PDB file of C-alpha atoms and ligand atoms in Angstrom:
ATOM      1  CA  UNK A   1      13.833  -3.007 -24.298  1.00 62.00           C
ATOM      2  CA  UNK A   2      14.818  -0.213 -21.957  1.00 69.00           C
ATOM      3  CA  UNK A   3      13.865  -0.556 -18.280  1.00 76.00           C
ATOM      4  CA  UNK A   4      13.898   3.640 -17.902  1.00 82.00           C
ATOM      5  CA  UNK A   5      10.405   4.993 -17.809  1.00 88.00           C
ATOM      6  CA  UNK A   6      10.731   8.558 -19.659  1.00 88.00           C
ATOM      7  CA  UNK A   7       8.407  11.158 -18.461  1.00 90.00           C
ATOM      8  CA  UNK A   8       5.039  11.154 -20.053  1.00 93.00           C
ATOM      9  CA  UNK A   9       5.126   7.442 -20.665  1.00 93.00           C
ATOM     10  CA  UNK A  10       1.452   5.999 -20.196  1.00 94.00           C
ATOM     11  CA  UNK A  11       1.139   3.941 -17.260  1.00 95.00           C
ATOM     12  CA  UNK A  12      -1.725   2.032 -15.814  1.00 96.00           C
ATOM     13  CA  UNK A  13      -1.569   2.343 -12.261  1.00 96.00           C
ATOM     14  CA  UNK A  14      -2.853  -1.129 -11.160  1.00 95.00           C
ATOM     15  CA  UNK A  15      -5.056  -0.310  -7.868  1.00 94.00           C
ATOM     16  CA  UNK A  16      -8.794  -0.325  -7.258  1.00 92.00           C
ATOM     17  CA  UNK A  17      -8.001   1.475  -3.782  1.00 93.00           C
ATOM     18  CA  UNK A  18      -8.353   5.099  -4.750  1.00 91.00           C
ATOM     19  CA  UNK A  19      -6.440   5.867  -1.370  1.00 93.00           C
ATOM     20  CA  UNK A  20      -3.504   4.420  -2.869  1.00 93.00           C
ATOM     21  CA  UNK A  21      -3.849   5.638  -5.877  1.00 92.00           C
ATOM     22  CA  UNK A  22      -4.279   9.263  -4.647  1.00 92.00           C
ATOM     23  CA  UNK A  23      -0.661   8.985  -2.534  1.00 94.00           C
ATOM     24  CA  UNK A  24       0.623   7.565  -5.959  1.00 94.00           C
ATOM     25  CA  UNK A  25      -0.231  10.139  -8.286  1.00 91.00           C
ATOM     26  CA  UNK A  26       1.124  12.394  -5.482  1.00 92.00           C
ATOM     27  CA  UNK A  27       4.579  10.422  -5.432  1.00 92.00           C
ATOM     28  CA  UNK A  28       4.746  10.232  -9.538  1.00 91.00           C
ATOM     29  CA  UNK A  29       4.184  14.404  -9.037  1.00 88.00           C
ATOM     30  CA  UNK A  30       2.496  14.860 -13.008  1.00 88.00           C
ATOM     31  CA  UNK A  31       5.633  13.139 -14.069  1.00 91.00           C
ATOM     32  CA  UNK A  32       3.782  10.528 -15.933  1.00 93.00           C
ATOM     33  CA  UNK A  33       0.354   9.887 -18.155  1.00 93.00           C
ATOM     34  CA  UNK A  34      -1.709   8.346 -15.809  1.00 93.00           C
ATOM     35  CA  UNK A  35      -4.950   6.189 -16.108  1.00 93.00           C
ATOM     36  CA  UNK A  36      -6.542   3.750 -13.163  1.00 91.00           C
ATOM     37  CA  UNK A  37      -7.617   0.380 -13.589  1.00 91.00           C
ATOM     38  CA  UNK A  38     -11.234   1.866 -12.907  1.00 88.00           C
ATOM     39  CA  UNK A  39     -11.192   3.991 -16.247  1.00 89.00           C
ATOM     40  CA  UNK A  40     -10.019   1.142 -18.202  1.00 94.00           C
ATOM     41  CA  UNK A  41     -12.498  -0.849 -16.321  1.00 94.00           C
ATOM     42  CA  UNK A  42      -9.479  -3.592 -15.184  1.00 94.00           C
ATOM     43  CA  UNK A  43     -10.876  -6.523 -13.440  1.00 90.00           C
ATOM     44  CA  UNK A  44      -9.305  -6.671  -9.514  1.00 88.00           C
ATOM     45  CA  UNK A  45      -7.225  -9.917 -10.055  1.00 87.00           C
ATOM     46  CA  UNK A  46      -7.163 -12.544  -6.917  1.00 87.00           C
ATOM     47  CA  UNK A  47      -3.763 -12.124  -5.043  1.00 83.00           C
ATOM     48  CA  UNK A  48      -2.563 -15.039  -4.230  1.00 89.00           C
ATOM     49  CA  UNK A  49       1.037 -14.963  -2.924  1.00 94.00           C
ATOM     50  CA  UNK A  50       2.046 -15.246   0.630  1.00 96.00           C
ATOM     51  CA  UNK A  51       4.598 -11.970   0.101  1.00 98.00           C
ATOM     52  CA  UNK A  52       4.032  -8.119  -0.411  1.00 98.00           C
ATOM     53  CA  UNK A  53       6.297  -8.553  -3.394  1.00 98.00           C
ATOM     54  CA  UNK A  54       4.740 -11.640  -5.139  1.00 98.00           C
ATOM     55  CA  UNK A  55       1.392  -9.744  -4.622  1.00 97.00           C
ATOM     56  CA  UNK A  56       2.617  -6.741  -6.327  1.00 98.00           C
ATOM     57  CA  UNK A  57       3.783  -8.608  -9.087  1.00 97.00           C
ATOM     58  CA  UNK A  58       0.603 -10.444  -9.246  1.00 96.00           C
ATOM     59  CA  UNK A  59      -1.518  -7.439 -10.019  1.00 96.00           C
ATOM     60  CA  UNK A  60       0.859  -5.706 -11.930  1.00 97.00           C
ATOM     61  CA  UNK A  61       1.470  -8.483 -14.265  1.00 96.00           C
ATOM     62  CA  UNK A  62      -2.348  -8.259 -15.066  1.00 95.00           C
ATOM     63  CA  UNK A  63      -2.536  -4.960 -15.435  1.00 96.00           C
ATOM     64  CA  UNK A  64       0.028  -4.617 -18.149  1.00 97.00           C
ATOM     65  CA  UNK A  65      -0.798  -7.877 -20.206  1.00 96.00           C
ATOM     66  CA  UNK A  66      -4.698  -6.698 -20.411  1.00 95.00           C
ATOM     67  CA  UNK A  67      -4.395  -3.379 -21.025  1.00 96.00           C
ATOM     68  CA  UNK A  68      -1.530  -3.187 -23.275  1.00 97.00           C
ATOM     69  CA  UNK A  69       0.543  -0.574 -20.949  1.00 97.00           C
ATOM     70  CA  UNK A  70       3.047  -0.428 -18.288  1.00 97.00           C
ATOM     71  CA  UNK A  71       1.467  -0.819 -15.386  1.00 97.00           C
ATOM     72  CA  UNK A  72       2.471   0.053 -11.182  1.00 97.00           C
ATOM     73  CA  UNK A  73       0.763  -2.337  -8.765  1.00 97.00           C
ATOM     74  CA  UNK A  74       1.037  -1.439  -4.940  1.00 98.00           C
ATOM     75  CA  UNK A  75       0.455  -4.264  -2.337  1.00 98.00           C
ATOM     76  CA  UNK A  76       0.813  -3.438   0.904  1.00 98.00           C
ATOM     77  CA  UNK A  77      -0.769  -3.665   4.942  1.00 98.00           C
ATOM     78  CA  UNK A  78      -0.138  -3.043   8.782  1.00 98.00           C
ATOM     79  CA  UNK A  79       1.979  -5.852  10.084  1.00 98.00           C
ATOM     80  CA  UNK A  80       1.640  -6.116  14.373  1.00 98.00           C
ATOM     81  CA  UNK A  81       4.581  -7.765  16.349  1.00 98.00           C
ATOM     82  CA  UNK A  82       1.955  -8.653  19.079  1.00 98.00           C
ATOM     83  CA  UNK A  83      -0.004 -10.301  15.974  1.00 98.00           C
ATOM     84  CA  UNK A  84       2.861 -12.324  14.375  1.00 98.00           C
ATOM     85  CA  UNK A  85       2.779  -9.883  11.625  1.00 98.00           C
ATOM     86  CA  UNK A  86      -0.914 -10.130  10.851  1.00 98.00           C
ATOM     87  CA  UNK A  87      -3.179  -8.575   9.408  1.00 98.00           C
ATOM     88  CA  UNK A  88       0.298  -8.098   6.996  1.00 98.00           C
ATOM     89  CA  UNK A  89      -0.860  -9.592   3.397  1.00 98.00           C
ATOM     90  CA  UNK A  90      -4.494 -10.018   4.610  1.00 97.00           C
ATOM     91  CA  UNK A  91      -4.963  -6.098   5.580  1.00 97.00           C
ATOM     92  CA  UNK A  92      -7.389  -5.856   3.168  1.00 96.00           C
ATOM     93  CA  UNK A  93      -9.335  -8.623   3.952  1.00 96.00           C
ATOM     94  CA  UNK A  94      -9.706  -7.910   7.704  1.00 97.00           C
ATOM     95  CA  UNK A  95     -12.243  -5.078   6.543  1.00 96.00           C
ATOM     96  CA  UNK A  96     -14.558  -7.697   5.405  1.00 95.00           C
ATOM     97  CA  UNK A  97     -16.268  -7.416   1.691  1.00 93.00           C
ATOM     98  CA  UNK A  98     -18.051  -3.681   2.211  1.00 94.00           C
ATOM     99  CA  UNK A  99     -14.212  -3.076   2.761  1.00 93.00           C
ATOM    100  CA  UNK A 100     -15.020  -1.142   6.441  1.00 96.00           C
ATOM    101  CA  UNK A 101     -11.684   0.286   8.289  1.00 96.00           C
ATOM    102  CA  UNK A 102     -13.530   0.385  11.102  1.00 96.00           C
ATOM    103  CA  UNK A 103     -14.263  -3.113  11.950  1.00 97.00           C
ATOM    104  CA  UNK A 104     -10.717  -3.286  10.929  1.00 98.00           C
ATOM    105  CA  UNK A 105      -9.269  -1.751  13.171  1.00 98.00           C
ATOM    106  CA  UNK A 106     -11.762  -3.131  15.935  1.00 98.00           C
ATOM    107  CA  UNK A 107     -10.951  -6.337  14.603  1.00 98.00           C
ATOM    108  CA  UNK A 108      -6.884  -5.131  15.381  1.00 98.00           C
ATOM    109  CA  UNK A 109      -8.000  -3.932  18.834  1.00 98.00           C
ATOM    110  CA  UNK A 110      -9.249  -7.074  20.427  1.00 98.00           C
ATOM    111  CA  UNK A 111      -6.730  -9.790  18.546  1.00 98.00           C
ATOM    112  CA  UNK A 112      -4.303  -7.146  20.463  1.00 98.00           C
ATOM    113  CA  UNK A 113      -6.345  -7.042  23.492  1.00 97.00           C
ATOM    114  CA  UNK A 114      -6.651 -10.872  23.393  1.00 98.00           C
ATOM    115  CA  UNK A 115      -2.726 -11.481  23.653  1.00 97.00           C
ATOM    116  CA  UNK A 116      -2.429  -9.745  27.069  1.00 96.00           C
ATOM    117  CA  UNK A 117       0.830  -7.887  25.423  1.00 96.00           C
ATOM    118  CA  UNK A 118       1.347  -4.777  25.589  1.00 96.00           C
ATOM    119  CA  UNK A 119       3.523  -4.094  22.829  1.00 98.00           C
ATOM    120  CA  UNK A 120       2.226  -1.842  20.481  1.00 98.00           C
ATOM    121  CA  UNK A 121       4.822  -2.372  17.799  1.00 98.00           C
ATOM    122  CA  UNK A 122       3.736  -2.418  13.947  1.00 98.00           C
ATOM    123  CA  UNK A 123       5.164  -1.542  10.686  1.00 98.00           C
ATOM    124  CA  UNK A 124       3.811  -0.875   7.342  1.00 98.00           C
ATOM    125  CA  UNK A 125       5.167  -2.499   4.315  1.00 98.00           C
ATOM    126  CA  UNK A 126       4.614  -1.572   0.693  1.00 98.00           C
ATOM    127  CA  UNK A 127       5.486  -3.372  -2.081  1.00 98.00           C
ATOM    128  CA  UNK A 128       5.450  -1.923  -5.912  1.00 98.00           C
ATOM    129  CA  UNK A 129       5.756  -3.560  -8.734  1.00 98.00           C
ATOM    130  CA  UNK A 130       5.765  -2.138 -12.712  1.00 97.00           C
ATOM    131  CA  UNK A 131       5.015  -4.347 -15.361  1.00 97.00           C
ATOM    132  CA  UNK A 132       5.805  -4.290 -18.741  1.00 96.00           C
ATOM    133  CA  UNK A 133       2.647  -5.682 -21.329  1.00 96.00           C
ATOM    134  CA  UNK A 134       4.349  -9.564 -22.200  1.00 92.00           C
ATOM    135  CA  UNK A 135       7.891  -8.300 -20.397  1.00 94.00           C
ATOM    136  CA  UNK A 136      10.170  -7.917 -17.369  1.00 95.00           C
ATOM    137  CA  UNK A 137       8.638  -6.819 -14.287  1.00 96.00           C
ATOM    138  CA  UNK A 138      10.552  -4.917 -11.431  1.00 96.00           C
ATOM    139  CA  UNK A 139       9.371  -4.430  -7.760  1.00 97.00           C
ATOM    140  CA  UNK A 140      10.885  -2.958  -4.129  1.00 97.00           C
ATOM    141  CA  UNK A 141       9.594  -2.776  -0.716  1.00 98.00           C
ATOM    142  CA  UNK A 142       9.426  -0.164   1.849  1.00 98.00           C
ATOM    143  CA  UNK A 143       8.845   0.059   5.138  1.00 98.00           C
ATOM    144  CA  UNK A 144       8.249   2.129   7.871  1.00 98.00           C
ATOM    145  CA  UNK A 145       7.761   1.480  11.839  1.00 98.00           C
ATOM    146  CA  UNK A 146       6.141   3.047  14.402  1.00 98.00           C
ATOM    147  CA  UNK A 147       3.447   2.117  17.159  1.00 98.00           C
ATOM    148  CA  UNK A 148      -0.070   1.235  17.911  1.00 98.00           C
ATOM    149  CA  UNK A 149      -2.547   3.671  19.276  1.00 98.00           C
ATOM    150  CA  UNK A 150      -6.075   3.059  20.421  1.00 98.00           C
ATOM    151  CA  UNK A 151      -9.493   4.799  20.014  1.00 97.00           C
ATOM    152  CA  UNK A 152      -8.724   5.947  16.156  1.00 98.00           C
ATOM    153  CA  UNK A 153      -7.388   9.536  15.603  1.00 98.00           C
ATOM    154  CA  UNK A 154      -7.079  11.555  12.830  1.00 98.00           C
ATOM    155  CA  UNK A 155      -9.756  11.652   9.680  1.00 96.00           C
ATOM    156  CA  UNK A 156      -7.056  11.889   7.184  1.00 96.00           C
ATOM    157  CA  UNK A 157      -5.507   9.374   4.895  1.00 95.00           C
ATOM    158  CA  UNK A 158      -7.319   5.584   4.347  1.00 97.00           C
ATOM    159  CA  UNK A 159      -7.237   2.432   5.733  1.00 98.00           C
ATOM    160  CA  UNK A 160      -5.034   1.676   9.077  1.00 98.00           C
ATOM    161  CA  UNK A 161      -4.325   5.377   9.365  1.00 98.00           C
ATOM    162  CA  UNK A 162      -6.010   6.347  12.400  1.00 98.00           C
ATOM    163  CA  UNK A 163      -3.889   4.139  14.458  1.00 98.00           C
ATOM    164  CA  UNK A 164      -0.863   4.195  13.350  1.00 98.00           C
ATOM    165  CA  UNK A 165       1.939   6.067  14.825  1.00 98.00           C
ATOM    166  CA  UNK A 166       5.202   6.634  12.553  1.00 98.00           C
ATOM    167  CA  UNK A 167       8.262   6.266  14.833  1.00 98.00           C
ATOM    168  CA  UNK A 168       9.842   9.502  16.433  1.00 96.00           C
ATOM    169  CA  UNK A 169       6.137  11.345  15.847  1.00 96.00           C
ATOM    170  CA  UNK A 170       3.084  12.004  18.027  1.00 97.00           C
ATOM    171  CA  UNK A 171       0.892  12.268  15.388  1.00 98.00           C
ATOM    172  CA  UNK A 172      -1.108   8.861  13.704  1.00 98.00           C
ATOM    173  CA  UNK A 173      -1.004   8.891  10.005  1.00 98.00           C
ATOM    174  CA  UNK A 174      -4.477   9.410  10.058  1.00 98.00           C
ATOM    175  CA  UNK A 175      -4.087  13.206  11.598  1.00 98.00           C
ATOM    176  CA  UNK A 176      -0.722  13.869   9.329  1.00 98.00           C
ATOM    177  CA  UNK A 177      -1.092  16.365   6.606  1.00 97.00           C
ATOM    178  CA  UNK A 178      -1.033  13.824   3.457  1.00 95.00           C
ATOM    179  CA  UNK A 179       2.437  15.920   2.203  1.00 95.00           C
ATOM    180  CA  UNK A 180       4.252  15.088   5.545  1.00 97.00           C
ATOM    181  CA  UNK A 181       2.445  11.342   5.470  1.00 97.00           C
ATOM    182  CA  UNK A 182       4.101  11.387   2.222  1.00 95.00           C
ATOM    183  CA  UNK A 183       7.639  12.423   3.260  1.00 95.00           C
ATOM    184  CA  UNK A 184       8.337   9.172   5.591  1.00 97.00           C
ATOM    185  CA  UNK A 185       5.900   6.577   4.387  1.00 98.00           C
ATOM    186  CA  UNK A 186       6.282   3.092   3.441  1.00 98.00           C
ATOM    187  CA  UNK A 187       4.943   3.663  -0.043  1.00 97.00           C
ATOM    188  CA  UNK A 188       7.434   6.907  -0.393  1.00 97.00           C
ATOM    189  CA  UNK A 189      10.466   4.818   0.835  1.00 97.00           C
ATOM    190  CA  UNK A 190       9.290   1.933  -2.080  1.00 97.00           C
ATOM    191  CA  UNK A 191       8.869   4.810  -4.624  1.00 96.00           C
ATOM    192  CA  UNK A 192      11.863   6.090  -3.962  1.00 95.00           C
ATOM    193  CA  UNK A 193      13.668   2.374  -4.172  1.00 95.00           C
ATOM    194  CA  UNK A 194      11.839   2.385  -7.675  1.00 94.00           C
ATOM    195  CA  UNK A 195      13.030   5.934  -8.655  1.00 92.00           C
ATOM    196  CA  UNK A 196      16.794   4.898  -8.327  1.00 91.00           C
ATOM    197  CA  UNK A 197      16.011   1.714 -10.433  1.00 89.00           C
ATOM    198  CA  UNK A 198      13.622   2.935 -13.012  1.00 88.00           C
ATOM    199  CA  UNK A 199      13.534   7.348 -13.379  1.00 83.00           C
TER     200      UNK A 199
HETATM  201  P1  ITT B 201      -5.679  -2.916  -4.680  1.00 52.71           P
HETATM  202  O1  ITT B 201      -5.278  -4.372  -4.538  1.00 52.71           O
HETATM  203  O2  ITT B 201      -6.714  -2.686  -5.714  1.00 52.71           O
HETATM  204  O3  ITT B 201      -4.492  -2.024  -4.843  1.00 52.71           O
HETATM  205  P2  ITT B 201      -6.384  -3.178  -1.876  1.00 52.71           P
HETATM  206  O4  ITT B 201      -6.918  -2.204  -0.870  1.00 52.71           O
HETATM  207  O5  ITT B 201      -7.091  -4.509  -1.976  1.00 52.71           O
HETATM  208  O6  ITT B 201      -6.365  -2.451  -3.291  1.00 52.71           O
HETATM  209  P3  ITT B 201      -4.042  -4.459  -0.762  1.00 52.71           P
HETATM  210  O7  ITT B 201      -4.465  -5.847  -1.020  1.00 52.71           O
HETATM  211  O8  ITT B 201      -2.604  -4.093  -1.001  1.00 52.71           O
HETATM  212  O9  ITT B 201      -4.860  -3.418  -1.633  1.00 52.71           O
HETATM  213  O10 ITT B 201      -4.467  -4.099   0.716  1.00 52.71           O
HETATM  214  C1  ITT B 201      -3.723  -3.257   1.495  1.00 52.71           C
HETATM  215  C2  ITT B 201      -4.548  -2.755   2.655  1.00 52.71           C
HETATM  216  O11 ITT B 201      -3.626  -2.322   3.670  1.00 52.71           O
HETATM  217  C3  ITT B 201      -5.338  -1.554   2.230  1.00 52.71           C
HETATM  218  O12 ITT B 201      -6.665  -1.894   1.936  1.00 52.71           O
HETATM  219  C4  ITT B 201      -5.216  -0.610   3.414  1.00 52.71           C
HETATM  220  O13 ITT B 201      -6.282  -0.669   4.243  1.00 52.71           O
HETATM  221  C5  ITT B 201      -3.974  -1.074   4.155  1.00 52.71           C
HETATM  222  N1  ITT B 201      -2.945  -0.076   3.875  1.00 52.71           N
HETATM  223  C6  ITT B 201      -1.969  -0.113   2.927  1.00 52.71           C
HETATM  224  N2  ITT B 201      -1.280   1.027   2.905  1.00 52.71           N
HETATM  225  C7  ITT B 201      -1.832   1.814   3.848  1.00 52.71           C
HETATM  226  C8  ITT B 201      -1.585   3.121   4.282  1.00 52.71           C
HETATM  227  O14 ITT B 201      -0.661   3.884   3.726  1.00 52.71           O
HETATM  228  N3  ITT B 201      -2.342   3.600   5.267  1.00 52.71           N
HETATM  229  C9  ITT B 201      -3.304   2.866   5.824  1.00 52.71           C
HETATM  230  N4  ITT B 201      -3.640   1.639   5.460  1.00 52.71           N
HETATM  231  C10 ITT B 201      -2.890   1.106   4.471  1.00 52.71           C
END
């Protein structure tokens, strides 16, 4: 079995986060037949790993063996020095079950708030794994640092965006047009990793 994926192969991609999977069909640029979990109505599996990586794996593994395709699972999250790393695995989870970025990022706020540091240091992580249906799997992490800002700015992008400042810029992620978001993120410096191993 070849690990190369040649353009126009189908692939699943393995996300119920249509955030993600917007930045990912931007990153795969029409290079591949793409369907979502959604459209082949994929159950969201549990994730029960304690790394980015295992996560990835996790979901991607799913995808493939229930669908019959190659699938590309992202896991990723906003990991806070100040925090220990948290939210980190468990981003998703700090936005409760109506899955609100808001209370998120309140939540974010006050844990910061109730450390009495005042270092504003985070990172994003994101892991991606592909999957072959009943075969290998591959996955690589990126990452990309930067700093905390508080009240939210910017109305672009998903999730932790609007607080989120990539390293060297003045801009959060959140106010970033999604091409130059794109450029430097954590899930463009994983694609990339995948690129070399896989395109
Ligand atoms: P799937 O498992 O279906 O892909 P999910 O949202 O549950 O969707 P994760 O478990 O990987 O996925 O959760 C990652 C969370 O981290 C996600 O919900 C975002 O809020 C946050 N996150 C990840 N990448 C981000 C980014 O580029 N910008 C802002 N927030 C991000």
């Amino acid at each position: 079995m070849s690990l190369f994926l040649d353009p126009g192969t189908r692939l699943v991609a393995a996300t119920h986060n249509p955030g993600k999977a917007r930045e990912l069909a931007a990153l795969l640029e029409g290079r591949f037949d793409v369907v979502s979990a959604a459209e082949l109505g994929l159950r969201e599996p549990e994730e029960p790993e304690s790394t980015f990586v295992g996560n990835a794996i996790v979901k991607a593994r799913a995808a493939a063996d229930a669908s019959g395709l190659i699938a590309l699972a992202d896991d990723s999250g906003l990991c806070v020095a100040a925090l220990g790393g948290q939210p980190g695995i468990h981003s998703a989870r700090w936005a409760g079950p109506t899955k609100d970025f808001g209370h998120a990022i309140d939540l974010v706020e006050s844990r910061l708030a109730d450390t009495e540091s005042d270092d504003v240091s985070a990172w994003f992580v994101c892991a991606l794994a592909v999957a072959w249906p009943n075969g290998p799997v591959v996955a690589v992490e990126g990452r990309i640092d930067g700093a905390l800002t508080f009240p939210r700015r910017g109305g672009r992008g998903f999730g932790y965006d609007p607080i989120f400042i990539p390293e060297g810029g003045a801009l959060t992620f959140g106010e970033m047009d999604p091409g130059a978001k794109d450029a430097i993120s954590h899930r463009a410096r994983a694609f990339a990793a995948l690129k070399a191993a896989l395109f």
